[in-house]
Coordinates of N, CA and C in Angstrom, one line a residue:
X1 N 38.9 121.9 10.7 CA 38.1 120.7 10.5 C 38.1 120.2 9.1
X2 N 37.9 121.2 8.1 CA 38.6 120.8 6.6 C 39.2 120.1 6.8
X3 N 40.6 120.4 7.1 CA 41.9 119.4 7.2 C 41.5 118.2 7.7
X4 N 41.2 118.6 8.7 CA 41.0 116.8 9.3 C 40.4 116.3 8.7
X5 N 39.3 117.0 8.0 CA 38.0 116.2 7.0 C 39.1 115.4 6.5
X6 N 39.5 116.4 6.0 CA 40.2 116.0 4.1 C 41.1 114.9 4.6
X7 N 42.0 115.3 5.5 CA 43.1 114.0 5.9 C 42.4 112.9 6.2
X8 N 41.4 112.9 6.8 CA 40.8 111.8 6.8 C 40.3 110.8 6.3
X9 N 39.6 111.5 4.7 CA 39.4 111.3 3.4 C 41.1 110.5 2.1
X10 N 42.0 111.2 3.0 CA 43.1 110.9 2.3 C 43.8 109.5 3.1
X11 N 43.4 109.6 4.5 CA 44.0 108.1 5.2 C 42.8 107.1 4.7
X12 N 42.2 107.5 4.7 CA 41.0 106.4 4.6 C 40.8 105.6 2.8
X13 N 41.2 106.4 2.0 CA 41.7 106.1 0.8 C 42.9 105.3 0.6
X14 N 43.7 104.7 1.7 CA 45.0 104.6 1.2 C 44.9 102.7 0.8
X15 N 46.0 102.3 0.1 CA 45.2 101.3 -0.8 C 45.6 99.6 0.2
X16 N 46.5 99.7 1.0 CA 46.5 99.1 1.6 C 44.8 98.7 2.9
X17 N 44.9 99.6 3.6 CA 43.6 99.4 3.9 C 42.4 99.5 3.2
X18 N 42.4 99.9 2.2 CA 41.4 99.5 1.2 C 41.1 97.6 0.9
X19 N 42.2 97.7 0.9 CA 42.5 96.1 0.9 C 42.0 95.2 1.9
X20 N 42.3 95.8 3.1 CA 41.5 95.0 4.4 C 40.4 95.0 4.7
X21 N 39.7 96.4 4.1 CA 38.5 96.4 4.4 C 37.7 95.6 3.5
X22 N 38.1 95.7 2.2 CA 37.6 94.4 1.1 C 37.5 93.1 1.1
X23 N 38.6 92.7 1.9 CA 38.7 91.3 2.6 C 37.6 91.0 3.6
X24 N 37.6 92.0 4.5 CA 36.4 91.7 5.9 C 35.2 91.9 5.1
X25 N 34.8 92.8 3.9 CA 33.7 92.7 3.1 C 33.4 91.1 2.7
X26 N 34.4 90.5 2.2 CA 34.6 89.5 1.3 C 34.2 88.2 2.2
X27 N 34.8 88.3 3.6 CA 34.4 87.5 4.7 C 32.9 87.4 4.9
X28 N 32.6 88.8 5.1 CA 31.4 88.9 5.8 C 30.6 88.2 4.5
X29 N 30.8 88.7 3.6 CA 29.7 88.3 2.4 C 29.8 86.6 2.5
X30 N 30.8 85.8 2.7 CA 30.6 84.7 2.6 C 30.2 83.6 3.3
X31 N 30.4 84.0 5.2 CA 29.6 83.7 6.1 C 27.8 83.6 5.9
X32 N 27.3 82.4 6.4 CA 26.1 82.5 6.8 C 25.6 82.9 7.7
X33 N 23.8 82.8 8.1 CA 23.3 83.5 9.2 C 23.8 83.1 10.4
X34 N 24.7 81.5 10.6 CA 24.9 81.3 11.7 C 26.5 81.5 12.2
X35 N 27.2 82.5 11.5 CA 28.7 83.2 11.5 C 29.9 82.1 11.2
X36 N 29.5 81.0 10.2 CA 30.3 80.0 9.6 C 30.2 80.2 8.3
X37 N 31.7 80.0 8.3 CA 32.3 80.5 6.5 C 31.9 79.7 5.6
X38 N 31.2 79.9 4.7 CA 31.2 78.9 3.6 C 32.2 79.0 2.5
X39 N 32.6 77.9 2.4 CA 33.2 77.5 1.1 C 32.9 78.2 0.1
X40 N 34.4 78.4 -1.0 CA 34.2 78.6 -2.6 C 32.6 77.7 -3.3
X41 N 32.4 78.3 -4.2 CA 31.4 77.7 -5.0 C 31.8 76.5 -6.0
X42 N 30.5 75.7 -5.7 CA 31.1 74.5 -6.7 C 30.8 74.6 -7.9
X43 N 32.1 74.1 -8.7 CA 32.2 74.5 -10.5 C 31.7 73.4 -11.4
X44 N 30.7 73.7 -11.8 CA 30.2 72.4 -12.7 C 31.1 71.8 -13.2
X45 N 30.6 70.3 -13.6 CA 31.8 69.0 -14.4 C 31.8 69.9 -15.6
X46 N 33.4 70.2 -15.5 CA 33.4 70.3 -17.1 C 33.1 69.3 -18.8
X47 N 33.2 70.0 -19.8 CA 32.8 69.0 -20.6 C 34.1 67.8 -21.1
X48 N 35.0 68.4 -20.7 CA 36.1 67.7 -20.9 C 36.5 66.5 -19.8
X49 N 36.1 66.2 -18.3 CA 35.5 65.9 -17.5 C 34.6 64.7 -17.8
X50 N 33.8 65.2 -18.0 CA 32.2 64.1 -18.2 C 32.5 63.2 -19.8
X51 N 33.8 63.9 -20.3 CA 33.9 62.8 -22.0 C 34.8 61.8 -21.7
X52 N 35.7 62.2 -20.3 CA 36.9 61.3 -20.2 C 35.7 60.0 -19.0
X53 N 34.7 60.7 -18.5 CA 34.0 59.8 -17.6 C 33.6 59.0 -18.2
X54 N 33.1 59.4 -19.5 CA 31.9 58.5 -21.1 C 32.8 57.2 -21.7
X55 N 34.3 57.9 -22.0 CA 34.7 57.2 -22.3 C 35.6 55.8 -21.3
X56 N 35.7 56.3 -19.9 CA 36.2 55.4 -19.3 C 35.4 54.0 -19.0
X57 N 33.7 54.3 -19.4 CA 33.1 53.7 -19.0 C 32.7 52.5 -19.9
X58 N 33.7 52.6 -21.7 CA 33.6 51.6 -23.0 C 33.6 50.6 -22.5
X59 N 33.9 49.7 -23.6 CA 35.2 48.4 -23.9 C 36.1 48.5 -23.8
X60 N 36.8 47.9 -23.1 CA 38.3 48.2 -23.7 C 38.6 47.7 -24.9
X61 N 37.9 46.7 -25.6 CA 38.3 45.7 -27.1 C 36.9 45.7 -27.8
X62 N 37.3 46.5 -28.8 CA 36.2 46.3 -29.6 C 35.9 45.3 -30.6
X63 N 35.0 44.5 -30.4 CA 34.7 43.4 -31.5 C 34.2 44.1 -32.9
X64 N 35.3 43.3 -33.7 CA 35.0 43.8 -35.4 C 33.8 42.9 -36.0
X65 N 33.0 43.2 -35.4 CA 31.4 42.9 -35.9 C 31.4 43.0 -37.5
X66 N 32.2 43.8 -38.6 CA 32.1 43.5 -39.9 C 32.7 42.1 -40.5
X67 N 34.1 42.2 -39.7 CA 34.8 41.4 -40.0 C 34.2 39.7 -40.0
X68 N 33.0 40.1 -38.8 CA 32.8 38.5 -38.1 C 31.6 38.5 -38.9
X69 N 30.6 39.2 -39.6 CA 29.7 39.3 -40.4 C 30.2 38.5 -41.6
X70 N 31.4 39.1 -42.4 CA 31.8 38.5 -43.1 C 32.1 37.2 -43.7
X71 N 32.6 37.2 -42.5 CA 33.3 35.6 -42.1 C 32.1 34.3 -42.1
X72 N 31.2 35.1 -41.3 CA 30.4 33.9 -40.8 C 29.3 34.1 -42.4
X73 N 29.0 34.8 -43.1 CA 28.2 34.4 -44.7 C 29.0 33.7 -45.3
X74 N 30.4 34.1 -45.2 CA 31.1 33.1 -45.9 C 31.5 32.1 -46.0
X75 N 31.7 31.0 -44.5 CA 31.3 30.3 -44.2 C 29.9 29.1 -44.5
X76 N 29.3 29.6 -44.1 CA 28.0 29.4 -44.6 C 27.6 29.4 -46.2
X77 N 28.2 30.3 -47.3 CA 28.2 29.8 -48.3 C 28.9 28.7 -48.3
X78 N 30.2 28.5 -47.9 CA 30.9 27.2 -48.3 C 30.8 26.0 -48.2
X79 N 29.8 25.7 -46.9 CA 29.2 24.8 -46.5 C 27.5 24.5 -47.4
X80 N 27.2 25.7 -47.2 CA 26.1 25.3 -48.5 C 26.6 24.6 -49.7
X81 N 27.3 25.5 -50.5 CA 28.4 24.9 -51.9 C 28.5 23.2 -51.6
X82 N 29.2 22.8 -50.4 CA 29.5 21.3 -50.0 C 28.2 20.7 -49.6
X83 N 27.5 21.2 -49.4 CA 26.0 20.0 -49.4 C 25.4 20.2 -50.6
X84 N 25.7 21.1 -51.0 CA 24.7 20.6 -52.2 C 25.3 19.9 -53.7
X85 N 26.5 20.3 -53.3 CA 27.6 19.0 -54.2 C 27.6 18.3 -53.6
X86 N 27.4 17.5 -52.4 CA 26.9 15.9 -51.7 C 25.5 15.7 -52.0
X87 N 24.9 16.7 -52.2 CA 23.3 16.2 -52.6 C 23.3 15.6 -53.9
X88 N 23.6 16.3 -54.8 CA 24.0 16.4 -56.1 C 24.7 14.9 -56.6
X89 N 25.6 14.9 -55.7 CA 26.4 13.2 -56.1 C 26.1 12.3 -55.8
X90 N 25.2 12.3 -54.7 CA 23.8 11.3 -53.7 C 23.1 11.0 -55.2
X91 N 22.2 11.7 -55.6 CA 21.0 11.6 -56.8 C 22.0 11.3 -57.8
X92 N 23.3 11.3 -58.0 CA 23.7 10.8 -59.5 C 24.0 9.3 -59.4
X93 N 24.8 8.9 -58.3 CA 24.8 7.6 -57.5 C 23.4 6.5 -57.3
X94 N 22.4 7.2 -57.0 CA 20.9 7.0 -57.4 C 20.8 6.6 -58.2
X95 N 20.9 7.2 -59.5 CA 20.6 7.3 -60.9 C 19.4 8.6 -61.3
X96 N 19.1 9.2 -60.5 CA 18.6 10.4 -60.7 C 18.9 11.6 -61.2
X97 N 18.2 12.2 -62.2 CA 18.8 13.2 -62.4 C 18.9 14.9 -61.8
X98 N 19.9 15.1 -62.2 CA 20.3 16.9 -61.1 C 19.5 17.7 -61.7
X99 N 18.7 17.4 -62.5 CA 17.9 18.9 -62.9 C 16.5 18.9 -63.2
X100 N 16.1 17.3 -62.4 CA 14.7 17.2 -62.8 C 13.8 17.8 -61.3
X101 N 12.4 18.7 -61.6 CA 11.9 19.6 -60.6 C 11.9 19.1 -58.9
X102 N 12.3 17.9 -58.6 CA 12.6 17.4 -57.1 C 13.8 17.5 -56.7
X103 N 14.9 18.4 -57.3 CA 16.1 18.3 -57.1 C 16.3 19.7 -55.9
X104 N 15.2 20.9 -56.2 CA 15.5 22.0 -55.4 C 14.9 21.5 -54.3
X105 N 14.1 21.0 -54.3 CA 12.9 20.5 -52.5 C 13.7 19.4 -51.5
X106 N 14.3 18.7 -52.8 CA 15.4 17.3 -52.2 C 16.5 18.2 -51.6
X107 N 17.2 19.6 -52.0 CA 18.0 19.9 -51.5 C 17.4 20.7 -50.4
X108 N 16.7 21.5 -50.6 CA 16.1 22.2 -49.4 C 15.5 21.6 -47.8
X109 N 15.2 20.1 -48.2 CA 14.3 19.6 -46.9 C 15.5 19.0 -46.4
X110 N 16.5 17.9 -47.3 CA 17.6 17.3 -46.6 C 18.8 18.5 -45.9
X111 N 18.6 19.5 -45.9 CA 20.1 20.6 -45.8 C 20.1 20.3 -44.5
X112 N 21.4 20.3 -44.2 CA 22.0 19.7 -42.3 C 21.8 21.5 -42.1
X113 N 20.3 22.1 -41.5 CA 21.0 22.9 -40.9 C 21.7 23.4 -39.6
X114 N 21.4 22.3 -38.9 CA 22.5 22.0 -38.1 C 24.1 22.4 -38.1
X115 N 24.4 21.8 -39.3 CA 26.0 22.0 -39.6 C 25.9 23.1 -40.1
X116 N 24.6 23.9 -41.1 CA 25.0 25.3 -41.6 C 25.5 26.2 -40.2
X117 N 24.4 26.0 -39.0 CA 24.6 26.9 -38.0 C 26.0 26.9 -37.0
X118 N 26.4 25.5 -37.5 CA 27.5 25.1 -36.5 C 28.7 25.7 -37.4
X119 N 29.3 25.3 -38.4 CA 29.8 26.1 -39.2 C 30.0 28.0 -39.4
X120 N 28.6 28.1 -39.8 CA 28.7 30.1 -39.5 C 28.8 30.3 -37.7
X121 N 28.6 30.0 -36.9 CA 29.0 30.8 -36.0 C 30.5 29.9 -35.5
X122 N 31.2 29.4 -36.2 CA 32.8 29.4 -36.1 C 33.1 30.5 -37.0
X123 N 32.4 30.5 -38.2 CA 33.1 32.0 -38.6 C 32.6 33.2 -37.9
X124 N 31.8 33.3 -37.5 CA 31.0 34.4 -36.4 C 31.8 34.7 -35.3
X125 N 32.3 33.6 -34.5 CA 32.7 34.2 -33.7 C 34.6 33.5 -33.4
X126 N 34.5 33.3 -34.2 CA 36.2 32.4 -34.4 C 37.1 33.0 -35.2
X127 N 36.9 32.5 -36.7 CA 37.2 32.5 -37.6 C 37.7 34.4 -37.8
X128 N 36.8 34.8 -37.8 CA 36.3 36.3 -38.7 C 37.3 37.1 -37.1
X129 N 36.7 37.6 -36.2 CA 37.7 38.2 -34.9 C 39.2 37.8 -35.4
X130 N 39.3 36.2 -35.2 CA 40.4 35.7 -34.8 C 41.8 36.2 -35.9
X131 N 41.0 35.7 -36.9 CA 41.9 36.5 -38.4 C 42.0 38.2 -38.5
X132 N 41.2 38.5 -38.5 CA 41.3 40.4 -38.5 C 42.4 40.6 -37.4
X133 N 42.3 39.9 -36.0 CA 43.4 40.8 -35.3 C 45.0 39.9 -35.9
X134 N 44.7 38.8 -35.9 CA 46.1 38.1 -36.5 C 46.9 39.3 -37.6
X135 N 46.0 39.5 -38.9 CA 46.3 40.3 -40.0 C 46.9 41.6 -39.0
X136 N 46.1 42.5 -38.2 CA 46.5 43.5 -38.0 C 47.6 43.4 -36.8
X137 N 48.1 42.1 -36.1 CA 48.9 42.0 -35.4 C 50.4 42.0 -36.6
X138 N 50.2 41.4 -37.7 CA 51.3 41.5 -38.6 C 51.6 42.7 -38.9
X139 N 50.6 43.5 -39.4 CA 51.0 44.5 -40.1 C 51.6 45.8 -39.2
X140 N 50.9 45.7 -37.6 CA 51.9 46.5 -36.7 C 53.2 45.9 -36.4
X141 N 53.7 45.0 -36.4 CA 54.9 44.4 -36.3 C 56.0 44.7 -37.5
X142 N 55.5 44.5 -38.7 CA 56.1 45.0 -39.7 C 55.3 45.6 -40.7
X143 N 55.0 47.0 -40.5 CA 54.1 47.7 -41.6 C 55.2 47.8 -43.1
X144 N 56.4 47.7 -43.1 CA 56.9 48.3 -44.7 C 56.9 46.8 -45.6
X145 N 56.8 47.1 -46.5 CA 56.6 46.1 -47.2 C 57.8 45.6 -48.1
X146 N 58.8 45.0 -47.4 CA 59.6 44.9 -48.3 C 59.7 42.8 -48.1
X147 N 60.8 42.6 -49.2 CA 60.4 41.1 -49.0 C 61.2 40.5 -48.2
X148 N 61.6 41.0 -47.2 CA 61.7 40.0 -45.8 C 60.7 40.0 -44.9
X149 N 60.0 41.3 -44.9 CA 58.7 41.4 -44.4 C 57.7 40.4 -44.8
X150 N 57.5 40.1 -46.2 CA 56.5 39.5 -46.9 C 56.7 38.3 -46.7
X151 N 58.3 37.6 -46.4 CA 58.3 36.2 -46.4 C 58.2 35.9 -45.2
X152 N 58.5 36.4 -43.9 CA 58.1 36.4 -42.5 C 56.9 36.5 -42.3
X153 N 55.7 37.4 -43.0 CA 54.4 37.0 -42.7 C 53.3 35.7 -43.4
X154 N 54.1 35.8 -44.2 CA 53.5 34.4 -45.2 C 53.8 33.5 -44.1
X155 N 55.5 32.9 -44.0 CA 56.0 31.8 -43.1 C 55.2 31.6 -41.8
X156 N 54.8 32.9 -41.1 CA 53.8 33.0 -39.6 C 52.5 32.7 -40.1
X157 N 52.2 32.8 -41.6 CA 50.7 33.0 -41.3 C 50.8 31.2 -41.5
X158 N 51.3 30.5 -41.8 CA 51.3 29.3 -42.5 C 51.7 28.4 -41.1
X159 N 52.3 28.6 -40.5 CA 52.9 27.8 -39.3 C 52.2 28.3 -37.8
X160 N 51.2 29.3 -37.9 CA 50.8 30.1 -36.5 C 49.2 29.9 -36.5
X161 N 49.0 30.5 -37.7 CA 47.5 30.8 -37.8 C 46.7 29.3 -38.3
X162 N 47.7 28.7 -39.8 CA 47.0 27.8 -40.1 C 47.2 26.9 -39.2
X163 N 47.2 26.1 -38.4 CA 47.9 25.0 -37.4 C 46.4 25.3 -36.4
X164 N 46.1 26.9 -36.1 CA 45.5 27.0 -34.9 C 44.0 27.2 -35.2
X165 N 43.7 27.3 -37.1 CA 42.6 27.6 -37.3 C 42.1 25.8 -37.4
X166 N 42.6 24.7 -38.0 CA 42.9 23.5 -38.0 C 42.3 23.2 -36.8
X167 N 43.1 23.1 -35.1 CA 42.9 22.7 -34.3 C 41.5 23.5 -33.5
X168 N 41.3 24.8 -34.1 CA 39.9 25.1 -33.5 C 38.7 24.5 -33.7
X169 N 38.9 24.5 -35.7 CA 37.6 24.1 -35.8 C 37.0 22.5 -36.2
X170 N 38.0 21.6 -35.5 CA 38.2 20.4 -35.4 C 37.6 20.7 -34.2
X171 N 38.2 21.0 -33.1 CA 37.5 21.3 -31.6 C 36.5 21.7 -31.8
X172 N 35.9 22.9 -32.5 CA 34.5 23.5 -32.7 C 33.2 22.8 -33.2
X173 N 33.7 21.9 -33.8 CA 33.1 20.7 -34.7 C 32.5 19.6 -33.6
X174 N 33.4 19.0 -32.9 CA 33.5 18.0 -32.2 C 32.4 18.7 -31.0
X175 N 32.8 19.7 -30.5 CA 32.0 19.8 -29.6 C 30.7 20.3 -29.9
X176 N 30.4 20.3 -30.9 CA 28.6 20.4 -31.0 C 28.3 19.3 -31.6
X177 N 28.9 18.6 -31.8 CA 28.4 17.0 -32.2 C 28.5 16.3 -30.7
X178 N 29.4 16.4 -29.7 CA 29.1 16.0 -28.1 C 30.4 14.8 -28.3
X179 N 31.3 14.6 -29.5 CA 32.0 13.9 -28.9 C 33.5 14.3 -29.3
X180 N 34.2 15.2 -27.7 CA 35.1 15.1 -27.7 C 36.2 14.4 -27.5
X181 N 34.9 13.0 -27.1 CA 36.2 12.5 -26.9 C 37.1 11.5 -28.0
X182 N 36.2 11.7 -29.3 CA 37.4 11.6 -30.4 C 38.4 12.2 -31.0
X183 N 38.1 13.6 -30.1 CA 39.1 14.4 -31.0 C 40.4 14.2 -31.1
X184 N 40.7 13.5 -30.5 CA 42.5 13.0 -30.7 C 42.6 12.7 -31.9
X185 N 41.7 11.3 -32.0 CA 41.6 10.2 -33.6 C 41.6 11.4 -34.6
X186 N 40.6 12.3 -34.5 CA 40.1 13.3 -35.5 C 41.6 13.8 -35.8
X187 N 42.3 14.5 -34.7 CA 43.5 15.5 -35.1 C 44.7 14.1 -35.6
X188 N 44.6 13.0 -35.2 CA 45.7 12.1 -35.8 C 45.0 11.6 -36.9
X189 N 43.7 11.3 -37.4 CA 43.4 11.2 -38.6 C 43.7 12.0 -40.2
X190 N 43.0 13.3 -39.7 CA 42.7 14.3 -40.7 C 43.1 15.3 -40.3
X191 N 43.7 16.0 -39.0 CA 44.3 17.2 -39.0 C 45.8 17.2 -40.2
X192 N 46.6 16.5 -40.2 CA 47.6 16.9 -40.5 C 47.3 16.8 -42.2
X193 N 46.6 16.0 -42.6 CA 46.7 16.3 -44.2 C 45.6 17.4 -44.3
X194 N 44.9 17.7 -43.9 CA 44.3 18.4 -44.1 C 45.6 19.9 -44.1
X195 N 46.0 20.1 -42.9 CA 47.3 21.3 -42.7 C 48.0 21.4 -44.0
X196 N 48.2 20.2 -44.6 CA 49.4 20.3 -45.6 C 48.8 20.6 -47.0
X197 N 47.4 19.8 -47.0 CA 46.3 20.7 -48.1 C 46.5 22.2 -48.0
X198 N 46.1 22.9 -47.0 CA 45.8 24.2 -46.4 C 47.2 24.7 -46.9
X199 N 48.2 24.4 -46.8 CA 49.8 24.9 -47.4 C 49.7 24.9 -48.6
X200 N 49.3 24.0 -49.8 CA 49.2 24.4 -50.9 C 48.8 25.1 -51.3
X201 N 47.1 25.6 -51.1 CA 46.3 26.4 -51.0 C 46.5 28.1 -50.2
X202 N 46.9 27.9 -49.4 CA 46.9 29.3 -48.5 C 48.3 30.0 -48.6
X203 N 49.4 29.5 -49.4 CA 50.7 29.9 -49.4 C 50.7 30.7 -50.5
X204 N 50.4 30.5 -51.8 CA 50.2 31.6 -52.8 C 48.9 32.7 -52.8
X205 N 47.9 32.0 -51.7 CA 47.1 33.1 -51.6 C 47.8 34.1 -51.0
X206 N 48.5 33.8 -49.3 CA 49.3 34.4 -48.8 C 50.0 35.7 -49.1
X207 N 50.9 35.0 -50.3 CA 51.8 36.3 -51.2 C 51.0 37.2 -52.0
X208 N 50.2 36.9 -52.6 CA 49.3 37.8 -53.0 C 48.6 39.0 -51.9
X209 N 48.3 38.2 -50.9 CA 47.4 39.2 -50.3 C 48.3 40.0 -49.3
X210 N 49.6 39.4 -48.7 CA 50.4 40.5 -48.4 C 51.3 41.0 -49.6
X211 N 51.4 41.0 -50.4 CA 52.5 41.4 -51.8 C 51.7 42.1 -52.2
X212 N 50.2 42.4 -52.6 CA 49.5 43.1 -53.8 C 48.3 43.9 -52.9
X213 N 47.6 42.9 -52.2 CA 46.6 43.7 -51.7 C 46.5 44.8 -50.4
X214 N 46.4 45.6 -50.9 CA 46.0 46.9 -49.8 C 45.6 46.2 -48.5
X215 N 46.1 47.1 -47.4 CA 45.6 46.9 -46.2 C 44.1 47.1 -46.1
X216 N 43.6 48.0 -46.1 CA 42.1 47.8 -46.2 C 41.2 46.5 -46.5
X217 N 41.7 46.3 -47.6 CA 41.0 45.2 -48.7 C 41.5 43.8 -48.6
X218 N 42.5 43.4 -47.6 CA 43.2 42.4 -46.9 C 42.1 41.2 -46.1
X219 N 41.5 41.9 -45.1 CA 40.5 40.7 -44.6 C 39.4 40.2 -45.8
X220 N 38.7 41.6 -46.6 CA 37.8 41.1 -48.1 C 38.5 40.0 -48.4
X221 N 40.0 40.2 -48.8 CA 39.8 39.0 -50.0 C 40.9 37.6 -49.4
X222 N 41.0 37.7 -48.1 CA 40.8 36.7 -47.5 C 40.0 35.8 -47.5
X223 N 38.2 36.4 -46.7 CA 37.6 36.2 -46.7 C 37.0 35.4 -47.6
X224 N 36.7 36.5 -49.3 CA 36.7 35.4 -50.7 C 37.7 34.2 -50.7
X225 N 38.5 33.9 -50.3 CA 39.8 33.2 -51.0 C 38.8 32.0 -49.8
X226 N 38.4 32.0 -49.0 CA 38.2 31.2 -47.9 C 36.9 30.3 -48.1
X227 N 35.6 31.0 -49.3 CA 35.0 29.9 -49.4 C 35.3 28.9 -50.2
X228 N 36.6 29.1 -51.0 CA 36.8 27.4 -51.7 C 37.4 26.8 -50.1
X229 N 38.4 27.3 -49.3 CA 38.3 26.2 -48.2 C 37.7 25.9 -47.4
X230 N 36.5 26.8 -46.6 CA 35.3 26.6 -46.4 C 35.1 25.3 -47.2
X231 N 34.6 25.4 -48.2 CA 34.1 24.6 -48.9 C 35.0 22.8 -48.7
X232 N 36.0 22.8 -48.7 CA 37.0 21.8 -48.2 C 36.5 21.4 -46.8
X233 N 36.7 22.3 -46.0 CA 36.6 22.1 -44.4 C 35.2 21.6 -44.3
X234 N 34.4 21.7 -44.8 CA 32.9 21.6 -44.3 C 32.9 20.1 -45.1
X235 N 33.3 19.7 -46.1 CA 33.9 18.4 -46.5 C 34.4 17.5 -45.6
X236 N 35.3 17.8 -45.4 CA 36.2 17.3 -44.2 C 35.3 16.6 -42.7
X237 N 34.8 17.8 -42.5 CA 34.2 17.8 -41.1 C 33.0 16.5 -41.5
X238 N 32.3 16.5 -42.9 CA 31.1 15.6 -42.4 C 31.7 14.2 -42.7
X239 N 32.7 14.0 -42.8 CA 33.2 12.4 -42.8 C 33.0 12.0 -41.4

C-alpha cells in the first residue's frame, strides 16, 4: 500500500498534469456564481495613453499671441506719432503755438480713437501673425545663410509680403470706414506709390534683418523698423 501510496504521490506530481489541474484551477477561479467565464481584468489608461488623448484634443495652430502683442503697440504708436504731428501742424497753420498748456488736452480730446483701434487691431490680428509665419516660412525654406539665400528672401519679401500687406490694410481700412466700395479708386490711387515708397524703405531694412539679425530677434526689429511705416501708413490711410 506504501507503493501505491508513493506511486501515487509520484503520478500525481508529474508536471504535465500539474499543468491541467492549474488550468481547471484558473478556470474555476475566473467563472462567476452563475458558471460564466469572465474576462481578463481591465488595465487602467495608461499615462502615455491619456497625454496622447490631452494632446489630441489642442490646436492644431498656435497663434503667436507675442508676436501680435507686438505688432498691434506698434502700430498704435505709429498712428499716435501721425496724429499728433497732424495735430501739431493743424495749431501751427492756426497760428498757435505747440507748446502752450492747451496743446496736451487739444491732443487728447481730438485723437481719432477710432482710427487708433482700427489700426492696432490690423496689427493684432493681421499684421503681427501674418508676418511671424511669412519670416518663419523663409527661414524653413532656406535656413543657411548664404547670399543667394539672402537675395531670394529680400526679392520675396518685397514682391509677396509687401504687395499683400498694401492690399490688406487698404481693405482693412476701407472696411471699417463702410466704404468698400472705393477701394478700387483707393488701390489705383495710392496703392501703388505707396508700394514703391515701401521699396525704398523696406529693401535695406530687409538686408539687414536677414544679413545681420539673429533669427530670434528677427520679428523685434521688424517690428521697430515698422513704426516709422506705421507712421507713413496711418498718414496715408487718413487722406
Amino acid at each position: 500500500m506504501k507503493a501505491i501510496g508513493s506511486g501515487g504521490e509520484w503520478w500525481w506530481n508529474l508536471p504535465s498534469l500539474r499543468r491541467k489541474s492549474d488550468s481547471r484551477r484558473r478556470v474555476r477561479r475566473n467563472t462567476d456564481p452563475r458558471g460564466r467565464r469572465r474576462g481578463p481584468p481591465r488595465e487602467p489608461l495608461s499615462s502615455s495613453s491619456s497625454e496622447s488623448i490631452g494632446q489630441s484634443s489642442g490646436w492644431p495652430i498656435e497663434f503667436p499671441f507675442k508676436q501680435a502683442v507686438t505688432a498691434a503697440c506698434l502700430t498704435l504708436t505709429g498712428d499716435t506719432i501721425a496724429q499728433v504731428r497732424s495735430r501739431i501742424v493743424d495749431r501751427r497753420r492756426r497760428g498757435a503755438e505747440p507748446d502752450n498748456k492747451e496743446l496736451i488736452p487739444d491732443i487728447l480730446l481730438n485723437h481719432d480713437w477710432c482710427r487708433a483701434l482700427r489700426m492696432t487691431s490690423y496689427g493684432f490680428l493681421l499684421y503681427g501673425p501674418g508676418s511671424y509665419a511669412w519670416y518663419q516660412f523663409l527661414d524653413r525654406c532656406m535656413p543657411k545663410q548664404t547670399l543667394a539665400n539672402l537675395s531670394a528672401k529680400v526679392i520675396l519679401n518685397q514682391i509677396v509680403l509687401g504687395p499683400c500687406v498694401i492690399a490688406v490694410i487698404f481693405a482693412w481700412n476701407n472696411l471699417w470706414l463702410g466704404k468698400l466700395s472705393e477701394l478700387p479708386s483707393k488701390y489705383q490711387n495710392d496703392a501703388l506709390p505707396t508700394l514703391l515708397y515701401g521699396f525704398r524703405f523696406w529693401i535695406p531694412v530687409s538686408v539687414v534683418n536677414f544679413g545681420m539679425i539673429p533669427l530670434p530677434a528677427r520679428v523685434a526689429f521688424m517690428s521697430a523698423c515698422s513704426i516709422f511705416w506705421n507712421f507713413y501708413l496711418s498718414t496715408t490711410m487718413s487722406k
